[in-house]
XYZ file of C-alpha atoms in Angstrom:
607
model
C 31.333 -2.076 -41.447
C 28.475 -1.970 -44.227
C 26.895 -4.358 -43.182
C 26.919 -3.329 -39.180
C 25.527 0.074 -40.795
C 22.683 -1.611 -42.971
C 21.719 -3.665 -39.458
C 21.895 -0.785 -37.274
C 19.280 0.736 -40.229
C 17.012 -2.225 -40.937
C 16.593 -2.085 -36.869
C 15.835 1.609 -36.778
C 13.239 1.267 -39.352
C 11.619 -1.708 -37.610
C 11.376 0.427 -34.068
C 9.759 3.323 -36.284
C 7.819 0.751 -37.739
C 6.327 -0.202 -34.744
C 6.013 3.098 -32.836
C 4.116 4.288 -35.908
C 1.704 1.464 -35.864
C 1.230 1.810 -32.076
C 0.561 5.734 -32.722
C -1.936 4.342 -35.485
C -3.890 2.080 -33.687
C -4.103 5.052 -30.819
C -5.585 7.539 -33.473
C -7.967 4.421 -34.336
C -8.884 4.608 -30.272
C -9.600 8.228 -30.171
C -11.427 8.354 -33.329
C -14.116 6.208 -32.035
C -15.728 7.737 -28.887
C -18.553 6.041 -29.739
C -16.770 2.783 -28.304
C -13.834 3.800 -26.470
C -13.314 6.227 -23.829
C -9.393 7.294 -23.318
C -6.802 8.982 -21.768
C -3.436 10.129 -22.713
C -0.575 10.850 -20.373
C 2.708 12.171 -20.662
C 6.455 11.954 -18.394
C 9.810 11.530 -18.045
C 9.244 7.840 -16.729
C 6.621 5.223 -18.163
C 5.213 5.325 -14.615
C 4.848 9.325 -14.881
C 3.272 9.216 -17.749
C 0.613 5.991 -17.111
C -0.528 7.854 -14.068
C -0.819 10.934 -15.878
C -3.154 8.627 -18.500
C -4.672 7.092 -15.970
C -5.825 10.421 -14.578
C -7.530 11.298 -18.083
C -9.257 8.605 -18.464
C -10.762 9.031 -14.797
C -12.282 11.786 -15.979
C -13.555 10.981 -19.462
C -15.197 8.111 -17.068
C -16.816 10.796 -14.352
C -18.450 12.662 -17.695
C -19.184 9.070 -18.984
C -21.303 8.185 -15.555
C -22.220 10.812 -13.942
C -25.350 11.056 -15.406
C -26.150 7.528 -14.379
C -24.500 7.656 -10.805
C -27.027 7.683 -7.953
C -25.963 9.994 -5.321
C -27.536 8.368 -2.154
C -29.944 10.423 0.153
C -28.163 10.673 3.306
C -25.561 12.282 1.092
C -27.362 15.087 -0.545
C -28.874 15.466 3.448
C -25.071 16.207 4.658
C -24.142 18.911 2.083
C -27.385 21.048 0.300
C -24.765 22.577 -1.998
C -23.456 18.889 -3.243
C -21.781 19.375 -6.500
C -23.204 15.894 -7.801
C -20.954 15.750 -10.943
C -17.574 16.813 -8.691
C -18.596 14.534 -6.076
C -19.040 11.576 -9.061
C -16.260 12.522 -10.091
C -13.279 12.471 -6.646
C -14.856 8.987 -5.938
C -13.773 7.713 -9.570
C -10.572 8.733 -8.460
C -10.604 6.364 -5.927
C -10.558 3.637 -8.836
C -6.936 3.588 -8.866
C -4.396 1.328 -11.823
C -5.198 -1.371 -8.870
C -8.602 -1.458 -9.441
C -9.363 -0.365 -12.789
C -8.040 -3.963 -13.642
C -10.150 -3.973 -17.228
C -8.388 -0.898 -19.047
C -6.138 -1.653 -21.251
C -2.698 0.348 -22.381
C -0.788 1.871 -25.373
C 3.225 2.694 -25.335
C 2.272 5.450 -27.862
C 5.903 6.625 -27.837
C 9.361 5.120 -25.662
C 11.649 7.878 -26.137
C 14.338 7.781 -23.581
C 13.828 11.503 -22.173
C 9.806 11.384 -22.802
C 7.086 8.777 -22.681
C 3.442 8.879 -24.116
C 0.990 6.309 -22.736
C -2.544 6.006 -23.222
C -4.845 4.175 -21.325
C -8.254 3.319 -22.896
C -11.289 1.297 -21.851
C -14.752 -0.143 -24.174
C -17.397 1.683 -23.078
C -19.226 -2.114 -22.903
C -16.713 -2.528 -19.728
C -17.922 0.541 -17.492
C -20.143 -1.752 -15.403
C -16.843 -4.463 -14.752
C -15.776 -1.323 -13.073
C -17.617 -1.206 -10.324
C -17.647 -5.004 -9.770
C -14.479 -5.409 -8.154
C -15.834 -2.948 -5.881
C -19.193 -4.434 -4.862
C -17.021 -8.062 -4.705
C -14.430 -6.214 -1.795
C -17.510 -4.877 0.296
C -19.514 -8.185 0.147
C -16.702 -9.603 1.606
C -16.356 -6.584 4.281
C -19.777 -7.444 5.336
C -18.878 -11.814 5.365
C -16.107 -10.690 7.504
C -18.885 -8.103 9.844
C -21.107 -11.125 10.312
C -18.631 -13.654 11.177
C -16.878 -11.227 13.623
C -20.490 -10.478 15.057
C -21.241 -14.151 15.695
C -17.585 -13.957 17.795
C -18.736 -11.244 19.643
C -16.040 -9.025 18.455
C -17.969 -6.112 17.979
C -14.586 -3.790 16.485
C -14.321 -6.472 13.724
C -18.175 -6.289 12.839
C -18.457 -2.469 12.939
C -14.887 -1.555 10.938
C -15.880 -4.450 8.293
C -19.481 -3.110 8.123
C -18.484 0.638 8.299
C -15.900 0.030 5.745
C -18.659 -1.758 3.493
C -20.900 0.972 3.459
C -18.323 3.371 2.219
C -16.811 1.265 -0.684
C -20.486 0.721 -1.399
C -20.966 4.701 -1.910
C -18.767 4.737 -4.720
C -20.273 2.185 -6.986
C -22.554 3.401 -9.378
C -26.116 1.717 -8.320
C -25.668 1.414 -4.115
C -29.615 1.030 -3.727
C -28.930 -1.916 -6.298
C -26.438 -3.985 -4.990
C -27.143 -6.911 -2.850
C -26.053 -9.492 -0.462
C -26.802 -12.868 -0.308
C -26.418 -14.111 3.727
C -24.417 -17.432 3.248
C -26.205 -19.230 5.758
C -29.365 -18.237 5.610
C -29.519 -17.639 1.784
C -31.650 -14.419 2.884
C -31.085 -11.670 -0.133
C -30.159 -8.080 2.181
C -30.105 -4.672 0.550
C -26.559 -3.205 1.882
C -27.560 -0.108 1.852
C -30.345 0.275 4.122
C -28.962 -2.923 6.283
C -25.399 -1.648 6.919
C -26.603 1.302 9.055
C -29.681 -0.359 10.918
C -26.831 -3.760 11.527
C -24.489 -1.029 13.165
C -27.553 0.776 14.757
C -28.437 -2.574 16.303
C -25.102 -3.424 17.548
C -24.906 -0.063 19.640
C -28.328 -0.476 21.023
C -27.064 -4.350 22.112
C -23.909 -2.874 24.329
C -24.071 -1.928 27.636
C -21.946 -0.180 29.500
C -21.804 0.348 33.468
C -19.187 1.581 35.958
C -17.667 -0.581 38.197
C -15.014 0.958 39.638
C -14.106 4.425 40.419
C -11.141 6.027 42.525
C -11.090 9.280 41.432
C -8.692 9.128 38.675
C -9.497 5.716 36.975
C -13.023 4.888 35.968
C -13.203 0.976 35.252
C -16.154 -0.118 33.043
C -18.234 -3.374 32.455
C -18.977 -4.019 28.893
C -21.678 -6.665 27.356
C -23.572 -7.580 24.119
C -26.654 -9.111 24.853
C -25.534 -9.886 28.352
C -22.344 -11.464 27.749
C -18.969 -9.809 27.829
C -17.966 -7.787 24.648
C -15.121 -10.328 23.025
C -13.252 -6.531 22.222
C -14.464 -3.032 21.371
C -13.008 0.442 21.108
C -14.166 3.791 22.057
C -13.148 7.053 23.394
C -14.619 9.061 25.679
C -14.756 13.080 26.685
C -12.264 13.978 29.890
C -14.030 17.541 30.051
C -11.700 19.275 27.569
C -11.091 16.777 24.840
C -11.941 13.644 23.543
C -9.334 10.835 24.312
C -7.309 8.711 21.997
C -8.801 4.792 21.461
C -9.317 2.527 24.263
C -9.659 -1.038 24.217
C -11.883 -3.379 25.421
C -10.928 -6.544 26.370
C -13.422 -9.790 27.556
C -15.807 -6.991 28.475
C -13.183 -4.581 30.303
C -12.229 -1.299 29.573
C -11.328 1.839 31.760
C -11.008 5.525 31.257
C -8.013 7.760 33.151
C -8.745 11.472 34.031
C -7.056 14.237 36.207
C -6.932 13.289 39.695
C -10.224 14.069 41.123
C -11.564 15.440 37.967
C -13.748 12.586 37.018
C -17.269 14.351 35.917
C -20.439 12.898 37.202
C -21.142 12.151 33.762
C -19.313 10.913 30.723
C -19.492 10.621 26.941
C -18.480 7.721 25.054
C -17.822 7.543 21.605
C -18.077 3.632 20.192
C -15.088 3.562 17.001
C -16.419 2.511 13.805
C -14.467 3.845 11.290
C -10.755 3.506 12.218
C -9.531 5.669 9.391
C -6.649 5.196 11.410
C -6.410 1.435 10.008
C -7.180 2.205 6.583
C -3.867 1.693 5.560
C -4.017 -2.152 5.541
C -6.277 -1.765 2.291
C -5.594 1.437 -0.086
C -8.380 1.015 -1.628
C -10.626 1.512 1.596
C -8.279 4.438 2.543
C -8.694 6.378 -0.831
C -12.619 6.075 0.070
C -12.737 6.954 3.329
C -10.746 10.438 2.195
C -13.488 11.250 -0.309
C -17.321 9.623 0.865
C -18.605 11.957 3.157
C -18.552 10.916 6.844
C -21.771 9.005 7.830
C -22.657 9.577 11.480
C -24.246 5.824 12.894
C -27.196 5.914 15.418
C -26.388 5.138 18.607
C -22.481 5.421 18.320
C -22.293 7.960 21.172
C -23.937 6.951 24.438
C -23.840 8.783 28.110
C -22.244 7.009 31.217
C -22.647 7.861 34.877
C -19.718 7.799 36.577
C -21.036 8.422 39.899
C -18.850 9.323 43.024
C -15.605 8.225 44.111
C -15.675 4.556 46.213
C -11.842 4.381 46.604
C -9.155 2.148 45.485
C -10.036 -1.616 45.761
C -7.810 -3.657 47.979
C -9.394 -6.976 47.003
C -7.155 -9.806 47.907
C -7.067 -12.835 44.850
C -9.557 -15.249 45.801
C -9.657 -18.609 47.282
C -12.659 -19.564 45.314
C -12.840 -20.420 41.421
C -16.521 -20.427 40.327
C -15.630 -18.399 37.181
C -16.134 -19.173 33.654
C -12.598 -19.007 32.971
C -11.987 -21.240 36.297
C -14.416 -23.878 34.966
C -12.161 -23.341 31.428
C -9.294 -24.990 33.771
C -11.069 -27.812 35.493
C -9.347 -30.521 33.028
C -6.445 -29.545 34.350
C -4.312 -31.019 37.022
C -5.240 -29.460 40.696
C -2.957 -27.765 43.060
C -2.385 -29.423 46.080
C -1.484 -25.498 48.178
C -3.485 -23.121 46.349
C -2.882 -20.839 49.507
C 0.746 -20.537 49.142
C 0.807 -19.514 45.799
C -2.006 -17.264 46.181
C -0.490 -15.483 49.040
C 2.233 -14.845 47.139
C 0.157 -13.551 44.518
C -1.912 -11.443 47.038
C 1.836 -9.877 47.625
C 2.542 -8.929 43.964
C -0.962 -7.301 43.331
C -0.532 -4.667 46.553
C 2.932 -4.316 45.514
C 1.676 -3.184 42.086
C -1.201 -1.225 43.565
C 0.925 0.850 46.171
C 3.786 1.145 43.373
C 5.969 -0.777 45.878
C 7.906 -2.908 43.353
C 10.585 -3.976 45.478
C 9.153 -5.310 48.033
C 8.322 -8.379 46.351
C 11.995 -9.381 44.664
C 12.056 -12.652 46.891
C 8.557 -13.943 44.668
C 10.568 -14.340 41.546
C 12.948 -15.893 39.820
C 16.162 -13.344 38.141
C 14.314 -14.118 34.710
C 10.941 -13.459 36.149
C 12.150 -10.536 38.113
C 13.391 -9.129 34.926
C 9.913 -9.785 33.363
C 7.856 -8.202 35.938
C 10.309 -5.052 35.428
C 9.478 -4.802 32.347
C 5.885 -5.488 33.193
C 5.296 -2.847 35.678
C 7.200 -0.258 32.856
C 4.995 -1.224 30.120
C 2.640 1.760 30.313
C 1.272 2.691 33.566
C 0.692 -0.632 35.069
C -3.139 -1.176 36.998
C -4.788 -3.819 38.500
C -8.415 -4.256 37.569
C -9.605 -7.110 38.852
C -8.652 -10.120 40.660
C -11.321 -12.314 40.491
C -10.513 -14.644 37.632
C -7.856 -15.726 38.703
C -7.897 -20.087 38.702
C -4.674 -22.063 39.349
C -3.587 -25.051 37.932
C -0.698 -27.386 37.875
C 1.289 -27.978 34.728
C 4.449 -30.422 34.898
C 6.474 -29.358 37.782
C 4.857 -25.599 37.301
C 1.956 -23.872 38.742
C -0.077 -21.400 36.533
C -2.383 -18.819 38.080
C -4.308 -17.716 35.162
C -5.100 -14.609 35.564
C -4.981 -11.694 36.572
C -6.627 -8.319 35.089
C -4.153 -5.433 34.535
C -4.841 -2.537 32.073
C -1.837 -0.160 30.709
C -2.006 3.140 29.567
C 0.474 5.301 27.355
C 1.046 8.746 26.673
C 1.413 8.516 23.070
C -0.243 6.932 20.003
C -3.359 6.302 18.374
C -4.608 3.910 21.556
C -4.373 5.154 24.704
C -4.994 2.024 26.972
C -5.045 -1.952 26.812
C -6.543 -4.460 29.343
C -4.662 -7.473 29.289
C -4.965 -10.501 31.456
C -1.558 -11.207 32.846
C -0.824 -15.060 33.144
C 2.107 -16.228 36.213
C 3.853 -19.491 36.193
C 5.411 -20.491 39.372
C 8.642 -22.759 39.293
C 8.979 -26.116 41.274
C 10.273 -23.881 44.361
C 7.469 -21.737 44.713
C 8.848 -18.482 42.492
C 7.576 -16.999 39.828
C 9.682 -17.672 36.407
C 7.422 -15.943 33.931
C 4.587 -13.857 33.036
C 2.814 -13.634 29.899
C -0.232 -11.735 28.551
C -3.351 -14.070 28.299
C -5.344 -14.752 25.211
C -8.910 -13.230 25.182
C -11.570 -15.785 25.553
C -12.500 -16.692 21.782
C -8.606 -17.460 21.302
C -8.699 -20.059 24.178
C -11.869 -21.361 23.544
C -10.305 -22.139 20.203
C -7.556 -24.416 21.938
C -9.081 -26.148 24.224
C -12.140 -26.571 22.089
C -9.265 -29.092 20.672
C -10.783 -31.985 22.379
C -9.217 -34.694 20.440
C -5.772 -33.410 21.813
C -4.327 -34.310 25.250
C -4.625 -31.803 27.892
C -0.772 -30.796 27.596
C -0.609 -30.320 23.724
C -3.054 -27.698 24.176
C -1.250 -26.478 27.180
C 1.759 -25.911 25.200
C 0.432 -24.224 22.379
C -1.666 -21.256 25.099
C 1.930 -21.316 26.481
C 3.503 -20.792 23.278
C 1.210 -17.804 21.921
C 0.993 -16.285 25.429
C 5.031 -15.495 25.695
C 4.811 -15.059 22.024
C 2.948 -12.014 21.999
C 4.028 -11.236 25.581
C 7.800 -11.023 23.785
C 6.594 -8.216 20.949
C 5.192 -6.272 24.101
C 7.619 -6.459 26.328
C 10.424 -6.459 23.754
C 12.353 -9.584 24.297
C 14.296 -9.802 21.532
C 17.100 -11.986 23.258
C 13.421 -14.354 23.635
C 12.486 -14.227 20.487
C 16.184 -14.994 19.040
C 15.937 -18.132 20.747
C 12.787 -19.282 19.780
C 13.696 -18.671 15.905
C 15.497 -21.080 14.368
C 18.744 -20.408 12.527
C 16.985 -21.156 9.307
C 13.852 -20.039 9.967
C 11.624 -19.630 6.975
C 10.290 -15.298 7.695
C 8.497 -14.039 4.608
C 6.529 -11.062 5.101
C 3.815 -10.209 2.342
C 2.062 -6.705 0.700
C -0.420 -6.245 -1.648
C 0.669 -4.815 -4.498
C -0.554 -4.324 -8.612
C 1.911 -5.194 -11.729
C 0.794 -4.188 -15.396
C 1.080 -7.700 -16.817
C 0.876 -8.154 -21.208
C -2.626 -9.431 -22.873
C -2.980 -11.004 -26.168
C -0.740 -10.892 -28.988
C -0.220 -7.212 -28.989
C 2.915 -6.488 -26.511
C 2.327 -2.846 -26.117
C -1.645 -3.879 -24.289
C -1.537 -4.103 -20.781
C -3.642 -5.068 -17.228
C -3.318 -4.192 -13.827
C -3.167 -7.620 -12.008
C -3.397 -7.609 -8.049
C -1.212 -9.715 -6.474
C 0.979 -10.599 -3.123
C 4.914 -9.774 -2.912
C 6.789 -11.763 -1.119
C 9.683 -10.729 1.040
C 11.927 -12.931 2.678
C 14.291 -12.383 5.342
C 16.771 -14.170 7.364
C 16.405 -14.826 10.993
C 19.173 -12.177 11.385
C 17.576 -9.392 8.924
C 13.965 -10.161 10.847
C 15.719 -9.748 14.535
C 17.298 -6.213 13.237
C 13.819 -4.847 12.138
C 12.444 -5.449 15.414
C 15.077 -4.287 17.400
C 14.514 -0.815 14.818
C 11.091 -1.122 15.754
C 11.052 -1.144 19.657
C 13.553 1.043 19.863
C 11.233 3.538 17.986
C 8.119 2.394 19.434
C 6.863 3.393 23.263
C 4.737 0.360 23.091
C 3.802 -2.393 20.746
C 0.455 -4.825 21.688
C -0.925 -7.682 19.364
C -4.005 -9.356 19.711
C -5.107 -12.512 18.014
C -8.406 -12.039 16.981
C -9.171 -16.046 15.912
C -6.548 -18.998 15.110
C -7.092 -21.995 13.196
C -4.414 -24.528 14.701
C -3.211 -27.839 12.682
C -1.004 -30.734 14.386
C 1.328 -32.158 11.866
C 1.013 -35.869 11.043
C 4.063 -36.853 13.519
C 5.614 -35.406 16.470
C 4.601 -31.609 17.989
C 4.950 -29.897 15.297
C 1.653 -27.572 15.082
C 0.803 -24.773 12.105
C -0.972 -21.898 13.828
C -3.068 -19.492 10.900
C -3.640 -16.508 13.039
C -6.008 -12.909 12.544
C -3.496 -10.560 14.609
C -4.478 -7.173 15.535
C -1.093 -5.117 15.724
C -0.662 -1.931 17.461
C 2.166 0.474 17.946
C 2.804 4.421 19.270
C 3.402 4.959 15.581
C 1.402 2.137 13.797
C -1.096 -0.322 13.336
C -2.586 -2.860 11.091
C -4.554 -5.973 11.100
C -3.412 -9.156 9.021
C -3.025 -13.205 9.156
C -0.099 -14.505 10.928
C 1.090 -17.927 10.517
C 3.245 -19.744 12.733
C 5.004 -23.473 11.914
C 6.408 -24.174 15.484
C 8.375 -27.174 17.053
C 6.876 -27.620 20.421
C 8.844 -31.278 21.327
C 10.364 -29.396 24.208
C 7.834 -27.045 25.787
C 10.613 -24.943 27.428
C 12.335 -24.528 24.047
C 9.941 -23.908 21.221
C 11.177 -23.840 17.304
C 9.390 -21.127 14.892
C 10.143 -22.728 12.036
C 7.840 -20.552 9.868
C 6.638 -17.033 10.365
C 4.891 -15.796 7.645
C 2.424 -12.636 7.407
C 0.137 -10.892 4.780
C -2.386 -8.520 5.064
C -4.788 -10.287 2.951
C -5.223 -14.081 1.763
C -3.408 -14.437 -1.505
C -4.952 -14.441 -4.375
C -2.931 -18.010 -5.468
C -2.535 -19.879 -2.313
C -4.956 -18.363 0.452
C -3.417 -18.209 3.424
C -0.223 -19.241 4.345
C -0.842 -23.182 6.135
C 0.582 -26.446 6.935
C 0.082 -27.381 3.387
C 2.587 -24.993 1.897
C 5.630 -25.847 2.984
């Protein structure tokens, strides 16, 4: 028992030991302003408390810099009264334990009921600050320049928008530059952010093509070919709409029956504060930088008068680009008979007349075009795409342009071109949502591939993301296998111990990694529809791989993913079986909203 007591006392002294050194070496800290600037937090949790130091230390840093932070013209222009050392000051804040990666902490005292952190930083480190920063918005404007070149004008303006505002809250914007990897030209971000965007606007055009007096369709190019995708709103006459989409140069606007005005405004999106979530740090900007109105965001469109509702049949003819996209394939020997039938299904659409058509399809086609018809207020567009093909025993009349609106959400409309397949006797099985033009011309630019590997895989990611929007969960169970491999990833921060002190700490970034089983997965998305009025994904770009034997294919996709509630943009990857085209394996599904820091993104070569 003496000797339990003398233990339990040689370890209490050691503890106080160490707390008192650790309070030491903090008075050390504080005592030397001259070459450390600190903060000091208290809590009831070490988490409590570190934010609390955290928050200190933000400001000794706004007091530290402020003098030596260039507030940029067009700022001071928005607000005469700018309070230049508040203003420094709420865009520190935005420097978060995530990115203030080069402070360093002190467990000052680890009482059970009452922690004391402090969080310090060399006043030789300020300028590592801010180049995190400059790092994440030279890769916003890579990302604006390679979604440019794809004609995916929403990619180039949200990475370039996005850039400009992280660049706002470093401490020399006029400073910082960007070398263009291609070219090797040196640009100045700050005055070639806005004129890129400015140019962009100028290089869309917009013109009505269709008008019946409720829905206005409109034409969309960049340079005189079709905008890849876009999003705007426009102004019915008492408010401004929710997001539309544009789609392969598409888009369309809905307004009170006979209400259309002679003219409408149309806002382009750059901002999408409303995807901000997908990077923190962006989102903590965009709540503090002052809003930066772009030239030539807003542009005026006539709508002129009411022609009527177009009864164009689906034409005999294919001289369209897509058309000549499908001239590898195998001919039909009746185009007539299936485009009759087709013919049957748009009017029946148009005049609302669903039933009319039950004998076209098949009971699992039937089912789909159901839930078709009830995903949003179902449209036809345009007909004039459409090219037919033969595949195996099938027929596939790719496609035909549909847009959907909903009531609710962030986006009010989608254009999406709806893909048939026709069985051996003439019905149609299935139905699938098409993949914009960049996606395809990704496939088939597979040239090394037979014709019918790269049939399969537009197959595959057609009903694939024609399953999330339709919900077909009792699809997507089959295509999962049992033992599917589902890991979902988030970016997230961990204070991780430096040197030989073990009470000094930095904020790493880094992926989680969650994994679920095919069962777990299936009962998310099941939650998810059921709470959802609509969900929509759009694959932006994919990078596909064959593996070394057999049809095995790993598909590294940018998805776009949209919900009534949510939306985010991220890299999909799919490992799927494709042996048996009518029965596809997902082997792997993995996503993360950023390339990991240790692996990149998720590819063949992982697993």
């Amino acid at each position: 028992m003496h000797n339990t007591h003398k233990l339990i006392s040689i370890i209490l002294l050691f503890m106080l030991t160490i707390v008192s050194a650790h309070g030491q070496r903090w008075a050390d800290i504080k005592a030397r302003p001259d070459i450390y600037l600190c903060g000091e937090g208290e809590g009831a949790t070490v988490d409590e408390a570190d934010q609390q130091a955290l928050a200190a230390l933000v400001s000794q840093l706004s007091v530290a810099v402020s003098n030596d932070f260039s507030i940029t013209e067009d700022e001071r222009t928005q607000n005469g009264k700018l309070d230049a050392h508040s203003y420094t000051r709420s865009k520190l804040q935005t420097y978060s334990a995530a990115t203030l990666t080069n402070t360093e902490r002190i467990v000052i005292s680890n009482d059970p009921d009452h922690t004391r952190i402090g969080r310090y930083i060399k006043r030789t480190e300020l300028n590592r600050i801010f180049e995190g920063r400059v790092r994440t918005l030279k890769e916003n404007i890579r990302l604006g320049i390679m979604a440019e070149k794809q004609g995916k004008i929403d990619d180039a303006l949200r990475n370039y928008y996005w850039a400009f505002t992280l660049l706002k809250t470093v401490q020399h914007p006029a400073d910082v530059k960007y070398t263009d990897e291609e070219t090797g030209d040196a640009l100045l971000p700050l005055t070639w952010l806005p004129e890129r965007m400015h140019k962009l606007f100028s290089g869309i055009n917009v013109k009505v093509i269709g008008n019946d007096g409720t829905n206005v369709d409109l034409d969309f190019t960049y340079n005189g070919k079709p905008v890849s995708s876009l999003d705007f709103s426009y102004f019915d006459g008492r408010d401004w709409s929710n997001l539309c989409s544009v789609k392969d140069g598409r888009g369309t606007m809905e307004f009170s029956k006979d209400m259309v005005p002679e003219t409408v405004q149309l806002n382009y999106e750059y901002a999408y504060r409303g995807q901000a979530h997908i990077s923190p740090e962006v989102q903590s900007v965009l709540k503090v930088v002052n809003s930066h109105t772009m030239r030539g965001a807003r542009v005026s469109v006539r709508a002129g008068k009411q022609k009527g509702t177009s009864t164009a049949s689906v034409s005999t003819t294919a001289g369209t680009a897509q058309s000549k996209q499908v001239q590898a394939y195998a001919p039909v020997a009746d185009e007539a008979r299936y485009r009759n039938v087709l013919n049957r299904v748009v009017d029946a659409i148009r005049s609302r007349q669903y039933g009319s058509v039950a004998d076209c399809f098949t009971p699992d086609g039937a089912e789909m075009f159901k839930s078709l018809v009830q995903y949003g207020r179902a449209r036809v567009l345009s007909t004039d795409a459409c090219a037919l093909y033969q595949y195996d025993d099938n027929v596939v009349a790719r496609s035909i342009q549909m847009a959907f609106s909903f009531k609710q959400g962030v986006r009010k409309n989608f254009v999406e071109d709806v893909v048939f397949t026709f069985n051996a006797d003439g019905k149609i099985d299935c139905l699938a949502f098409g993949l914009d033009s960049k996606a395809r011309t990704d496939i088939l630019g597979k040239g090394v591939w037979p014709i019918e590997a790269r049939q399969k895989l537009m197959e595959f990611l057609e009903n694939y993301k024609t399953a999330y929007a339709l919900k077909r969960l009792d699809y997507l169970r089959t295509i999962f296998d049992d033992d599917a491999v589902i890991i979902v990833g988030h970016v997230a921060t961990k204070l991780q111990r430096e040197g030989r002190d073990a009470v000094q700490y930095k904020a790493h970034r880094y992926i989680t990694r969650t994994h679920y089983s095919k069962e777990q997965y299936l009962r998310n998305l099941a939650q998810c529809f059921q709470s959802n009025e609509f969900v929509n994904i759009r694959f932006a770009n994919n990078d596909v791989r064959k593996a070394r034997t057999g049809e095995e294919y790993g598909i590294q996709i940018k998805q776009d993913y949209y919900s009534s509630s949510y939306g985010d943009v991220g890299y999909l990857y799919l490992q799927v079986d494709l042996n048996d085209r009518r029965k596809p394996v997902i082997k792997v599904r993995t996503w993360q909203p950023e390339p990991d820091p240790e692996v990149g993104l998720y590819g063949i070569g992982n697993w």
